[in-house]
Coordinates of C-alpha atoms and ligand atoms in Angstrom, one line a residue:
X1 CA 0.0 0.0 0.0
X2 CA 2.5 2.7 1.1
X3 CA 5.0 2.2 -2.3
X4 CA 1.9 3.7 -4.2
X5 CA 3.1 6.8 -1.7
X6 CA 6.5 7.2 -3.1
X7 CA 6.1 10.7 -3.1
X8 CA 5.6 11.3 0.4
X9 CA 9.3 10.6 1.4
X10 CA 10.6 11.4 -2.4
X11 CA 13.6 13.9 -2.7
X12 CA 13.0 15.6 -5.9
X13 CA 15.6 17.4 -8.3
X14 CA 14.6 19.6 -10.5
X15 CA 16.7 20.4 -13.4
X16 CA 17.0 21.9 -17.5
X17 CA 18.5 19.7 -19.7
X18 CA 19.6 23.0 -21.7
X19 CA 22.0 24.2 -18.4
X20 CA 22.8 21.0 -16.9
X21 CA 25.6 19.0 -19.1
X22 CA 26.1 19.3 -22.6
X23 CA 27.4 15.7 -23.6
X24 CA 28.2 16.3 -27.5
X25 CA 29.8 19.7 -26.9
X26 CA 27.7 21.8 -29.1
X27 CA 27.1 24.0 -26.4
X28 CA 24.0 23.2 -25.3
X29 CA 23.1 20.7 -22.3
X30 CA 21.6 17.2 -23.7
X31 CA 20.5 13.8 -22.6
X32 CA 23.5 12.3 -23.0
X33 CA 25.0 14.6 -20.5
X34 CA 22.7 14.1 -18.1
X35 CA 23.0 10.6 -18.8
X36 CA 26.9 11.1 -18.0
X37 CA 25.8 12.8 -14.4
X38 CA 22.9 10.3 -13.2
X39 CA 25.7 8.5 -10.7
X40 CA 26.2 12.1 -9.2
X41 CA 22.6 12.7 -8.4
X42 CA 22.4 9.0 -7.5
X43 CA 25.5 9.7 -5.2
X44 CA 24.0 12.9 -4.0
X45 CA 20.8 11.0 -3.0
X46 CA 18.0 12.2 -5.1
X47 CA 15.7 9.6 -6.1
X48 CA 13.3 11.9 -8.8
X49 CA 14.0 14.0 -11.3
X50 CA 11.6 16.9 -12.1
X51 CA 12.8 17.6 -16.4
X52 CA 12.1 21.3 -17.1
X53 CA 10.4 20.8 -20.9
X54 CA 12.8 19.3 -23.3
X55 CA 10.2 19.2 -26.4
X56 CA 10.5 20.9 -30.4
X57 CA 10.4 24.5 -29.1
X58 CA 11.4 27.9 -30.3
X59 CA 12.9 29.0 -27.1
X60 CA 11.8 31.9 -26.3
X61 CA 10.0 30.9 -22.5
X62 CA 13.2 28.4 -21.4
X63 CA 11.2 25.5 -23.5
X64 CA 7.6 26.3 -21.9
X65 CA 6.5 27.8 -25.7
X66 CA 6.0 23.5 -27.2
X67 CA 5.8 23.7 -30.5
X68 CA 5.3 19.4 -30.3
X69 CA 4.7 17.3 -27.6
X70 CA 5.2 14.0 -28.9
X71 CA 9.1 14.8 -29.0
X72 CA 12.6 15.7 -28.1
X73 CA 14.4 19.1 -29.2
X74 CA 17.2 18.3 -31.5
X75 CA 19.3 20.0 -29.4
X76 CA 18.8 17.5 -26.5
X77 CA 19.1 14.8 -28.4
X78 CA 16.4 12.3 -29.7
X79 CA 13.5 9.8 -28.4
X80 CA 16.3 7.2 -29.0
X81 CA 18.0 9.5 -26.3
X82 CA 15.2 10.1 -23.9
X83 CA 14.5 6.3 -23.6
X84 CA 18.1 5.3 -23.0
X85 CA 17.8 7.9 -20.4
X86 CA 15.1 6.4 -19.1
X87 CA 16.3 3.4 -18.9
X88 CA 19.6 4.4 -16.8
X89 CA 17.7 6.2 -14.4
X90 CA 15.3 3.0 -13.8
X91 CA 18.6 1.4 -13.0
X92 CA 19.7 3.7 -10.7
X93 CA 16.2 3.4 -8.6
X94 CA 15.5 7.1 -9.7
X95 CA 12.1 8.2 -11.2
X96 CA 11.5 10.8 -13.7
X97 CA 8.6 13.7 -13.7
X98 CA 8.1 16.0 -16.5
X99 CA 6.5 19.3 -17.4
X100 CA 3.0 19.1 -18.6
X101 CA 2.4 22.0 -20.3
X102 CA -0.8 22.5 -21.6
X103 CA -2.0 25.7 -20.6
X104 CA -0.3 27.1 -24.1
X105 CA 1.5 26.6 -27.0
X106 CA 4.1 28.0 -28.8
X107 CA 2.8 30.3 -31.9
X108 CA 5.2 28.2 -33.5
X109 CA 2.5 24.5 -33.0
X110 CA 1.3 23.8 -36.0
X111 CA -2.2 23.6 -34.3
X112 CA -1.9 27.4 -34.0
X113 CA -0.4 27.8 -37.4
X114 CA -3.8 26.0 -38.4
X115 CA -5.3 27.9 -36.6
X116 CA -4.5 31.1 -37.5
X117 CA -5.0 30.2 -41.1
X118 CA -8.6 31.1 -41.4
X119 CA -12.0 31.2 -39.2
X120 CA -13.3 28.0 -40.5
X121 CA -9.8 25.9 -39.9
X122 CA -11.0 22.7 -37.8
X123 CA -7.8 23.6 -35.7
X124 CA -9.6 27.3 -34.9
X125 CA -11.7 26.4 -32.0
X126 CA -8.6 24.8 -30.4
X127 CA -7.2 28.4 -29.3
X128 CA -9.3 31.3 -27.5
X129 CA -10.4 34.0 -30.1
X130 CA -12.8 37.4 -30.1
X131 CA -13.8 39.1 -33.1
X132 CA -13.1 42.4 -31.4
X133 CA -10.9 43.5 -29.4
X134 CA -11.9 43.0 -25.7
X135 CA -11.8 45.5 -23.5
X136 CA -9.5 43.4 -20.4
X137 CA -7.0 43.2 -23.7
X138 CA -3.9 44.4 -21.1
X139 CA -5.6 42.8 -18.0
X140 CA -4.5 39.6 -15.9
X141 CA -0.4 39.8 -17.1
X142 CA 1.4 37.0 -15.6
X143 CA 4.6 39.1 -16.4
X144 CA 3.6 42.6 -16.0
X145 CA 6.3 45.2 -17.3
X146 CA 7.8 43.0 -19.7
X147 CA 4.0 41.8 -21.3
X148 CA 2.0 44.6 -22.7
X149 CA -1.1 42.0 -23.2
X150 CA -3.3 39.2 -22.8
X151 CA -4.8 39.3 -26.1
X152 CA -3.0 40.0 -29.1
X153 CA -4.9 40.7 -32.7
X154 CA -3.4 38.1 -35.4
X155 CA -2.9 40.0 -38.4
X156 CA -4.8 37.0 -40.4
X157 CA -8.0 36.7 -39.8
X158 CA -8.0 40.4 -37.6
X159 CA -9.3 38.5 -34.5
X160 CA -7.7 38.6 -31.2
X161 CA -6.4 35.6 -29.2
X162 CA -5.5 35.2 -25.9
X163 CA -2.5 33.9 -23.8
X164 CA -2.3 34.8 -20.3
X165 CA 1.4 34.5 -20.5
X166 CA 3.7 36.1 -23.6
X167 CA 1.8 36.7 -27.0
X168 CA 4.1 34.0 -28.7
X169 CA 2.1 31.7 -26.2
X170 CA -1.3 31.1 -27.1
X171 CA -3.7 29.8 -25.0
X172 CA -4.9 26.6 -25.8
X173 CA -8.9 26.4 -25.4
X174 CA -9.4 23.7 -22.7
X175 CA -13.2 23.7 -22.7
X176 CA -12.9 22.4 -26.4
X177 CA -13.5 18.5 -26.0
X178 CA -10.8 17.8 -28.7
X179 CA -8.2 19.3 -27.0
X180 CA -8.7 17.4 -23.6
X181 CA -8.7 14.2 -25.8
X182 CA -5.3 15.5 -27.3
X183 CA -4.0 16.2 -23.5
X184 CA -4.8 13.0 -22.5
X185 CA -3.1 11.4 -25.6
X186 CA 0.1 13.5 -24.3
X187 CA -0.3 12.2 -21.0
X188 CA -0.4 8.5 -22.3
X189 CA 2.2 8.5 -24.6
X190 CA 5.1 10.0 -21.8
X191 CA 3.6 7.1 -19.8
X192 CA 4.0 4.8 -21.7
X193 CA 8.1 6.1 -22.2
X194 CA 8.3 5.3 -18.8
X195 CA 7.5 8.3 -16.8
X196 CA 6.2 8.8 -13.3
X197 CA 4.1 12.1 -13.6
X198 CA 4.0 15.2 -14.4
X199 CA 4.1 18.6 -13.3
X200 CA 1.6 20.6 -14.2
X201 CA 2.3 23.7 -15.2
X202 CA 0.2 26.8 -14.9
X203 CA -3.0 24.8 -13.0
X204 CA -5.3 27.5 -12.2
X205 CA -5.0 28.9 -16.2
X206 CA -5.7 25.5 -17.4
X207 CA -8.6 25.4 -15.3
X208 CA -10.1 28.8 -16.6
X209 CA -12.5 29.4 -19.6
X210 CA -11.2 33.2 -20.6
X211 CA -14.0 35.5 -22.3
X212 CA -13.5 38.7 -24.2
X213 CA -14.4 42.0 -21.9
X214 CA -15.1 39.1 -18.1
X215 CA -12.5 40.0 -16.0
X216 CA -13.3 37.3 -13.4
X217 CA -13.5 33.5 -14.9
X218 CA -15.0 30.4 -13.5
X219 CA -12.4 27.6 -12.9
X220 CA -13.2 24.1 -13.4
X221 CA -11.7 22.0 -11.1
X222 CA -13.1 19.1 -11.7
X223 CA -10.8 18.5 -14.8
X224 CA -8.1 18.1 -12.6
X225 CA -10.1 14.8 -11.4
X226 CA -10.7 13.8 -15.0
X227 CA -6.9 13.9 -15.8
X228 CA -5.8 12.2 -12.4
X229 CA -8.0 8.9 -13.4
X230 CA -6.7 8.7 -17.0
X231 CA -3.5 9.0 -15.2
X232 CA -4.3 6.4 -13.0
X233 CA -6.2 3.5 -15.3
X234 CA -2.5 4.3 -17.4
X235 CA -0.5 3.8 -14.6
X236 CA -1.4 3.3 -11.2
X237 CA 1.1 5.0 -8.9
X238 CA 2.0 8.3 -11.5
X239 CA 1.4 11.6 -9.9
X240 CA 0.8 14.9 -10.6
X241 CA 2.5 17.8 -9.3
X242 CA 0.8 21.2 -9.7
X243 CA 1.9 24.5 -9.7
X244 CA -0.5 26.6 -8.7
X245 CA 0.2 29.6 -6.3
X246 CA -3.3 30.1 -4.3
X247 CA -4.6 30.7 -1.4
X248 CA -4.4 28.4 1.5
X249 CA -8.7 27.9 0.9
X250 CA -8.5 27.8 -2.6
X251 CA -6.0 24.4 -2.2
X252 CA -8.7 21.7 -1.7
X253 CA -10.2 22.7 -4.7
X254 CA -7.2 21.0 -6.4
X255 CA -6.4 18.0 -4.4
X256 CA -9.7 17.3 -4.4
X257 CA -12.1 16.9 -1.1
X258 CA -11.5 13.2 -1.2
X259 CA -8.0 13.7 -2.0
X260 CA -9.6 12.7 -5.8
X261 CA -7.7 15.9 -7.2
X262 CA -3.7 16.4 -7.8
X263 CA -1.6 14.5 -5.7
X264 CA 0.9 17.3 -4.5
X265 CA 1.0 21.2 -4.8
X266 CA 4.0 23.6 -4.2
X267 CA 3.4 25.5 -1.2
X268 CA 4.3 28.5 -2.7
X269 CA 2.0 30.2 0.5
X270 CA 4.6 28.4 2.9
X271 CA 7.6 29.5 0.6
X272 CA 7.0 33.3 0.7
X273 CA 6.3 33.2 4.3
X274 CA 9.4 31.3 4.9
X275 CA 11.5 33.8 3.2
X276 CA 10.0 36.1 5.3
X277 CA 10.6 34.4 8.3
X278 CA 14.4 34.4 7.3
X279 CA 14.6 37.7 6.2
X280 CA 13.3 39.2 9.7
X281 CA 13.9 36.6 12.1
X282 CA 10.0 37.1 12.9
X283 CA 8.5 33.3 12.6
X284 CA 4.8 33.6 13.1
X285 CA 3.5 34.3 9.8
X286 CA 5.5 31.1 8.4
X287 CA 3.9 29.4 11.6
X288 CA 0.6 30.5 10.3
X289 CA 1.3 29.7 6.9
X290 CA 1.9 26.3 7.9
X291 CA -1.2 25.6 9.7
X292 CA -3.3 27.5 7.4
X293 CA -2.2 24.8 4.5
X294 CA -2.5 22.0 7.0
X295 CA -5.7 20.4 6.4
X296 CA -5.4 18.1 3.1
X297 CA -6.1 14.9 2.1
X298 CA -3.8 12.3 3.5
X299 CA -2.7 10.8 0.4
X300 CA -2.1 14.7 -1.0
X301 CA 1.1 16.2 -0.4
X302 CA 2.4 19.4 -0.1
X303 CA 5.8 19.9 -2.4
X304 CA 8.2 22.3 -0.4
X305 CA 10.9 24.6 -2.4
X306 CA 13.2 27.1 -1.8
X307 CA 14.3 28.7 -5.1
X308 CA 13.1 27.6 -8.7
X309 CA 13.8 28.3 -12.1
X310 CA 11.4 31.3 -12.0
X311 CA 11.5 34.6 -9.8
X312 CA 11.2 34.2 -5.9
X313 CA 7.7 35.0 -6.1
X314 CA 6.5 37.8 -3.1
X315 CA 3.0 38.5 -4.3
X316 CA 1.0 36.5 -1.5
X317 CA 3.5 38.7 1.4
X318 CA 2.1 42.0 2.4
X319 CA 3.2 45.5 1.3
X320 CA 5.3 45.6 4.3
X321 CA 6.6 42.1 4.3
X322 CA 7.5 42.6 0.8
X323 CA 9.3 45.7 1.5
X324 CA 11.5 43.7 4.1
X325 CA 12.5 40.5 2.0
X326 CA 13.1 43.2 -1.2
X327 CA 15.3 44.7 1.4
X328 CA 17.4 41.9 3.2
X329 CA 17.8 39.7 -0.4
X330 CA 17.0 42.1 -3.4
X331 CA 17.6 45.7 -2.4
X332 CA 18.9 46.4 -5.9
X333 CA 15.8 47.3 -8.8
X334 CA 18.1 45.0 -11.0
X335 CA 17.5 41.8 -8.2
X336 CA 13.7 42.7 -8.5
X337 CA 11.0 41.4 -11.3
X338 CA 7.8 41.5 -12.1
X339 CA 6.5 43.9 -9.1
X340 CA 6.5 41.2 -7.1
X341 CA 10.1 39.3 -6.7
X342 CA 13.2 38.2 -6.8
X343 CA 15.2 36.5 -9.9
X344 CA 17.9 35.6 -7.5
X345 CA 19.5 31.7 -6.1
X346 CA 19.4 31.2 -2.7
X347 CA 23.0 31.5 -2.2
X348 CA 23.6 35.1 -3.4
X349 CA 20.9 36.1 -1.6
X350 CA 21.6 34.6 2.3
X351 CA 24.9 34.8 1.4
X352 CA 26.1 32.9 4.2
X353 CA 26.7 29.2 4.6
X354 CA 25.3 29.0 8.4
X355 CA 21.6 30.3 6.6
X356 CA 22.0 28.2 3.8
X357 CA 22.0 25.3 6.6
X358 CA 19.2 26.6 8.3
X359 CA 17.3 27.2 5.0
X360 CA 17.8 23.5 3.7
X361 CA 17.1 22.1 7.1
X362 CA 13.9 23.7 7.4
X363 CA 12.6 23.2 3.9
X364 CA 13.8 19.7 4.5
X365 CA 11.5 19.3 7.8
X366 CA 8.4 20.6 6.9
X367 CA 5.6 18.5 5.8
X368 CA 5.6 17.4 2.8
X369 CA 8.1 16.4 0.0
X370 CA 11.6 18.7 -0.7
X371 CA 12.1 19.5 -4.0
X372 CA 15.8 20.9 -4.7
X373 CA 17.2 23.2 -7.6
X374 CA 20.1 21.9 -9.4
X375 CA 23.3 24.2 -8.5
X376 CA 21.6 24.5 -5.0
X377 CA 23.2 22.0 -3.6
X378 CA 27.0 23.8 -4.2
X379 CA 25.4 27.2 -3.7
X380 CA 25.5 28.4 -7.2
X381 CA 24.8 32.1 -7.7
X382 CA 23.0 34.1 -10.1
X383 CA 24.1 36.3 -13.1
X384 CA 22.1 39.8 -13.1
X385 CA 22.8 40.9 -16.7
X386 CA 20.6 38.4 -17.9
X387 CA 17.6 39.2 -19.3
X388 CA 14.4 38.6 -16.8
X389 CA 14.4 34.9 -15.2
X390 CA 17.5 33.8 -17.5
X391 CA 19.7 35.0 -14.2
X392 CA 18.8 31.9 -12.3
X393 CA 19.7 29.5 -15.3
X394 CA 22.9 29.6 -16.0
X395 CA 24.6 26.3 -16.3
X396 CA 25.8 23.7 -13.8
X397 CA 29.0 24.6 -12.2
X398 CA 30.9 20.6 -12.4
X399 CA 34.3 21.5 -12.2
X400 CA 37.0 24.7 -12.6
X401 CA 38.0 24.2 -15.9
X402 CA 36.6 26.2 -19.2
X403 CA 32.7 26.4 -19.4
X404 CA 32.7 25.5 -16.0
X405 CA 33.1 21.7 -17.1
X406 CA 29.6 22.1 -18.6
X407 CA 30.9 21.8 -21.9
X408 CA 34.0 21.8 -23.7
X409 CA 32.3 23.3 -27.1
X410 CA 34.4 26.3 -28.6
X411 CA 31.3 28.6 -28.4
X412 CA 29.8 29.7 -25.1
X413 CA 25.8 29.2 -25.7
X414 CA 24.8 29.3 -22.5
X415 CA 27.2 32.1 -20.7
X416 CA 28.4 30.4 -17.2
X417 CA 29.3 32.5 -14.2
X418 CA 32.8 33.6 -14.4
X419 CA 33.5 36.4 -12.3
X420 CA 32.8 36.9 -8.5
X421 CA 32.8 35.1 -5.5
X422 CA 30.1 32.5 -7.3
X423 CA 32.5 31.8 -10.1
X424 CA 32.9 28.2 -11.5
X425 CA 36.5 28.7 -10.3
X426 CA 34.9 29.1 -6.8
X427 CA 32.1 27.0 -6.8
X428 CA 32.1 23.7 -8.5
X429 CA 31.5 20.3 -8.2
X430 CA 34.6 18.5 -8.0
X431 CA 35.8 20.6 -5.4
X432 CA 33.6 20.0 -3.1
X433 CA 32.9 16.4 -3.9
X434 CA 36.5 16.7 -2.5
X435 CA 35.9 18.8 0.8
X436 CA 34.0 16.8 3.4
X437 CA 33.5 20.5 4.9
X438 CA 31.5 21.4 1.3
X439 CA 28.3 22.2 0.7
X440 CA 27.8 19.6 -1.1
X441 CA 28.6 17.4 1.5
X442 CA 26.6 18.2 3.6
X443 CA 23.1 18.5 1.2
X444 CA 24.1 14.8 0.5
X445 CA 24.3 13.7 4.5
X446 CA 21.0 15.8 4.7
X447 CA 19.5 14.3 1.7
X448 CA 20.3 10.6 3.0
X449 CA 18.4 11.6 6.5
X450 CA 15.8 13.2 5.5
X451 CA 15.2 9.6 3.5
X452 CA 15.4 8.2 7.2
X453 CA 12.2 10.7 8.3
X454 CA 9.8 9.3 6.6
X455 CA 7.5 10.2 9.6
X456 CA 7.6 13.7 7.9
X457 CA 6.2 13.2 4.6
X458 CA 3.3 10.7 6.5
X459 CA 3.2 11.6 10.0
X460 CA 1.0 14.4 12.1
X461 CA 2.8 17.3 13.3
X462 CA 2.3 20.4 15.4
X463 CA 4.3 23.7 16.2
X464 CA 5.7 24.0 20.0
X465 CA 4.9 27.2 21.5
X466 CA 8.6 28.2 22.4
X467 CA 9.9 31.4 24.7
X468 CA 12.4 32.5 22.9
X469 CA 11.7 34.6 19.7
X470 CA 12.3 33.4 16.3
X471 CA 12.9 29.5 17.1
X472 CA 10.8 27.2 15.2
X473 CA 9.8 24.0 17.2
X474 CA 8.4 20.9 15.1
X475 CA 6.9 18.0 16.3
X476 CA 6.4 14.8 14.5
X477 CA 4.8 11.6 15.2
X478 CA 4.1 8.1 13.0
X479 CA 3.7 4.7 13.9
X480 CA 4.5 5.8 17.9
X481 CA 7.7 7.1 16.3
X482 CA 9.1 10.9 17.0
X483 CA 10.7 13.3 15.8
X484 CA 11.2 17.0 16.6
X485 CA 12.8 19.9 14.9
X486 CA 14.2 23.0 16.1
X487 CA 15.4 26.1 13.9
X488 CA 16.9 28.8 15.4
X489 CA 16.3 32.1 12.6
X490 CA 18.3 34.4 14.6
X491 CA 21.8 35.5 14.6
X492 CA 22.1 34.8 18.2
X493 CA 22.7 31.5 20.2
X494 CA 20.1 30.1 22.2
X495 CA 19.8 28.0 25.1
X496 CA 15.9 26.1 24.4
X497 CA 14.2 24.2 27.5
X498 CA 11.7 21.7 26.1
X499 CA 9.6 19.8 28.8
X500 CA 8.7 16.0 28.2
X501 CA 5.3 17.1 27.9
X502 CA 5.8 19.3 25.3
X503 CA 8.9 16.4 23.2
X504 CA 5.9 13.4 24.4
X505 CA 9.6 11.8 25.2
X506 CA 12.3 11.0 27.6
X507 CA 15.0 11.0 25.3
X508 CA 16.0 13.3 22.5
X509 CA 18.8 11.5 20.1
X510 CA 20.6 14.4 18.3
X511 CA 20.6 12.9 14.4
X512 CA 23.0 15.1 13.4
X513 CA 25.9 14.9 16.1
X514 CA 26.6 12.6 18.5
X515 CA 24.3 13.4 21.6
X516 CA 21.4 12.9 22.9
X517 CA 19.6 14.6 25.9
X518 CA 17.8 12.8 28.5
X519 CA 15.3 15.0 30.5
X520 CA 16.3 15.8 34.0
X521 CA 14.2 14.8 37.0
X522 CA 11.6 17.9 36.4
X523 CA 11.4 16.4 32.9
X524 CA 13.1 19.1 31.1
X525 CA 15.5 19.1 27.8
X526 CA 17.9 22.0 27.5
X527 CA 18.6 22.5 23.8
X528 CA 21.8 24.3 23.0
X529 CA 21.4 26.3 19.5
X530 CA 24.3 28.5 17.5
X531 CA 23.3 31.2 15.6
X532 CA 21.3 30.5 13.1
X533 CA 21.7 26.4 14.5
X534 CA 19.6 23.6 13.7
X535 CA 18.7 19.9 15.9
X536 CA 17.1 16.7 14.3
X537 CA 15.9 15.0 17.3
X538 CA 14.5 10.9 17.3
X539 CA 12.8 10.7 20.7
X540 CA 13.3 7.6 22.6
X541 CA 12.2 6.1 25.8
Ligands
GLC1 C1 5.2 28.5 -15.4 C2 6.7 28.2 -15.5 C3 7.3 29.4 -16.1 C4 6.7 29.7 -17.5 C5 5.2 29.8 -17.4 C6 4.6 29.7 -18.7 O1 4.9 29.6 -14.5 O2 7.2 27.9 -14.2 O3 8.7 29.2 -16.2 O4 7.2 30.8 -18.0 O5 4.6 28.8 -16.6 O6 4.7 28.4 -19.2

């Protein structure tokens, strides 16, 4: 029963092929790379990979603009490549989740370029038209200051068509019945390459039925039900992972009341909170961000993040909240996107390894399933004189020599970081694989125990009420196991005094060094912290 589970206590790594290794040194990253770096993620732990979209595309959203879904870019390689990937990461024990993207196309689908053609194309009804221009034509951007629109007039025919993200990107019309039966026919056929879910990008826009001059839209949720049962007659334990940043009430509407819906969400509620919780050492608003996103399904599962490839999104945080994180992490206009966040990596913006710690600990600890961005794991930085999101894509830093050992083309495609303190000559793979002190190092040791916990991706937890300010107290409990978390978001030490009413235990056993603390004889445990420390605890009796 609880393999069907596998993504309650999966460690998910989400990387672009395009950035990650290029194998036949044209400059651009490739299956056969990855396929060359599957024993370092094996080594470093993971055991799923989330691929960013590696389909025909025109490139101009970082793949997301599909131009066909029923294969591989040519500069990735070929189907012939993607199974033999496949096939090495089954070896390895590692399952693969891709990006369903079916919000959009590219302009560049020959369903669109049908489409387009004329008004009585069979293809037409497959995208969102109006005869006139609409009046919400520049309303509901998803990347306000850099798109002017959300619908576009196609010189062709003179109507309008809509696409919530860039113009090249129209929306595909998901109320048509013809198009669901093509989405499911996408679904199958990646399912039957092997693959163990998606994730589902855009959810809430795939859900919507836009109309020319309605600002608000009705969202039909229970698509999301008729996808996760094809899913399911195809292959019993695939998942789908949504991205969809809502409202903590809005989230059952996707997993489903009877947990019938998508199987696991980012908590991109929990995310912004946390990095506001680490930007001002003040931890009740991530505290009730967690409990405002607690009650779900038991079989759905919260998917917890620090950075992705897209901005650090701020737009759920107050004005004032905002203000602070802007301040601590992106003070610069340059660091900030969209009105509402930050196209930075972790690393540049903490800039310090003892809140890196605390960061991954944390994320690692709360409930649900961690979900890591290749390069975070050596602390990778970002380069700011890229264009938009492109600053948190750069490629994977292996090793110190030319192109950052990411390719040893001639040409630079993809520029790496050269310069700085987050230069591949300063942060790379093979040194640290070589420094038991690294970074690296120590995401792998984490990793590994955090494999250990599965209490935390199926277990019942509960915040300790704690005197001192900005510590985090978790409790956990599964199968009469225990475990409790502390997190100490301040630059000051700490002594913590947990009673044995609070731990429910007699004996905390420190996971991470080699202590433990047995309550004294008024059934207290005194918890040393460091600045910004952190303590896995197994309780015992
Ligand atoms: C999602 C992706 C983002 C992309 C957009 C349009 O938000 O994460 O990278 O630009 O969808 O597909």
């Amino acid at each position: 029963m609880l393999e069907h589970l596998w993504y309650k206590n999966a460690v998910i790594y989400s990387l672009d092929l395009e950035s990650f290794k290029d194998g036949n040194n044209d400059g651009v990253g490739d299956f056969e790379g990855l396929i060359e770096r599957l024993d370092y993620l094996h080594a470093l732990g993971v055991d799923t990979i989330w691929l960013a979209p590696f389909q025909p595309t025109p490139n101009k959203d970082n793949g997301y603009d599909i131009s066909d879904y029923y294969g591989v870019d040519p500069r990735h390689g070929s189907s012939g490549d993607f199974v033999n990937f496949m096939h090495k990461a089954r070896g390895l024990g590692i399952r693969v989740i891709i990006d369903l993207v079916v919000n959009h196309t590219s302009d560049q689908h020959l369903w669109f370029k049908e489409a387009r053609a004329s008004k009585d194309n069979p293809k037409r009804n497959w995208y969102v038209w109006s005869d006139h221009k609409p009046s919400n034509w520049n309303k509901g951007m998803v990347f306000p200051g850099v798109q002017k629109a959300t619908w576009t007039k196609d010189p062709k025919t003179g109507s309008y068509y809509f696409h919530r993200f860039y113009d090249h990107m129209p929306d595909l019309n998901t109320d048509n019945p013809e198009v669901r039966d093509e989405i499911l026919k996408i679904i199958g056929f990646w399912l039957q390459l092997g693959v163990s879910g998606f994730r589902m990008d855009a959810v809430p826009f795939v859900l919507e039925s836009p109309k020319p001059d309605v600002d608000s839209t009705t969202l039909h949720y229970g698509y999301l039900k008729e996808l996760r049962r094809f899913l399911q007659w195809r292959k019993g334990d695939a998942i789908l992972l949504g991205e969809a940043n809502v409202l903590p009430e809005e989230t059952v509407n996707y997993f489903g009341e009877a947990g019938d819906g998508i199987h696991l969400m980012f908590n991109f509620f929990v995310n912004q909170h946390l990095f506001y919780a680490l930007a001002s050492t003040e931890i009740e608003p991530l505290q009730k961000a967690l409990e405002a996103t607690r009650e779900i399904n038991p079989t759905s599962q919260w998917a917890h993040f620090l950075r992705n490839h897209d901005e650090l999104d701020l737009g759920r945080l107050t004005e004032e909240q905002r203000q602070r994180v802007f301040q601590e992490f992106g003070p610069e206009k340059n660091m900030q996107i969209y009105d509402r966040g930050i196209r930075r990596r972790l690393a540049s913006m903490l800039g310090n390894r003892q809140q890196i710690e605390l960061a991954y600990s944390l994320m690692f600890t709360l409930p649900g399933t961690p979900v890591i961005r290749y390069g975070d794991e050596i602390g990778m930085g970002d380069d700011l004189s890229l264009k938009e999101r492109e600053a948190v894509r750069t490629p994977m830093q292996w090793s110190s020599e030319g192109q950052a050992g990411f390719s040893d083309s001639d040409k630079e495609v993809k520029p790496v970081i050269s310069e700085g303190i987050y230069s591949y000559k300063q942060v790379n793979v093979k040194d640290q694989k070589r420094d038991p002190n690294s970074l690296f190092n120590w995401m792998a040791f984490m990793i590994r125990l955090r494999k250990e916990c599965p209490e935390i991706g199926f277990g019942s937890w509960e915040i300790i009420p704690v005197k001192p300010k900005g510590i985090l107290v978790m409790r956990y409990e599964f199968k009469e196991e225990i475990l409790v978390f502390v997190h100490n978001f301040t630059a000051k030490g700490e002594e913590l005094v947990l009673t044995t009413r609070q731990a429910k235990t007699q004996r905390l056993i420190d996971l991470i060094n080699k202590v433990e603390s047995i309550a004294d004889e008024d059934g207290r445990h005194t918890i040393i912290l460091n600045a910004y420390g952190y303590r896995w605890f197994r309780g015992g009796e």
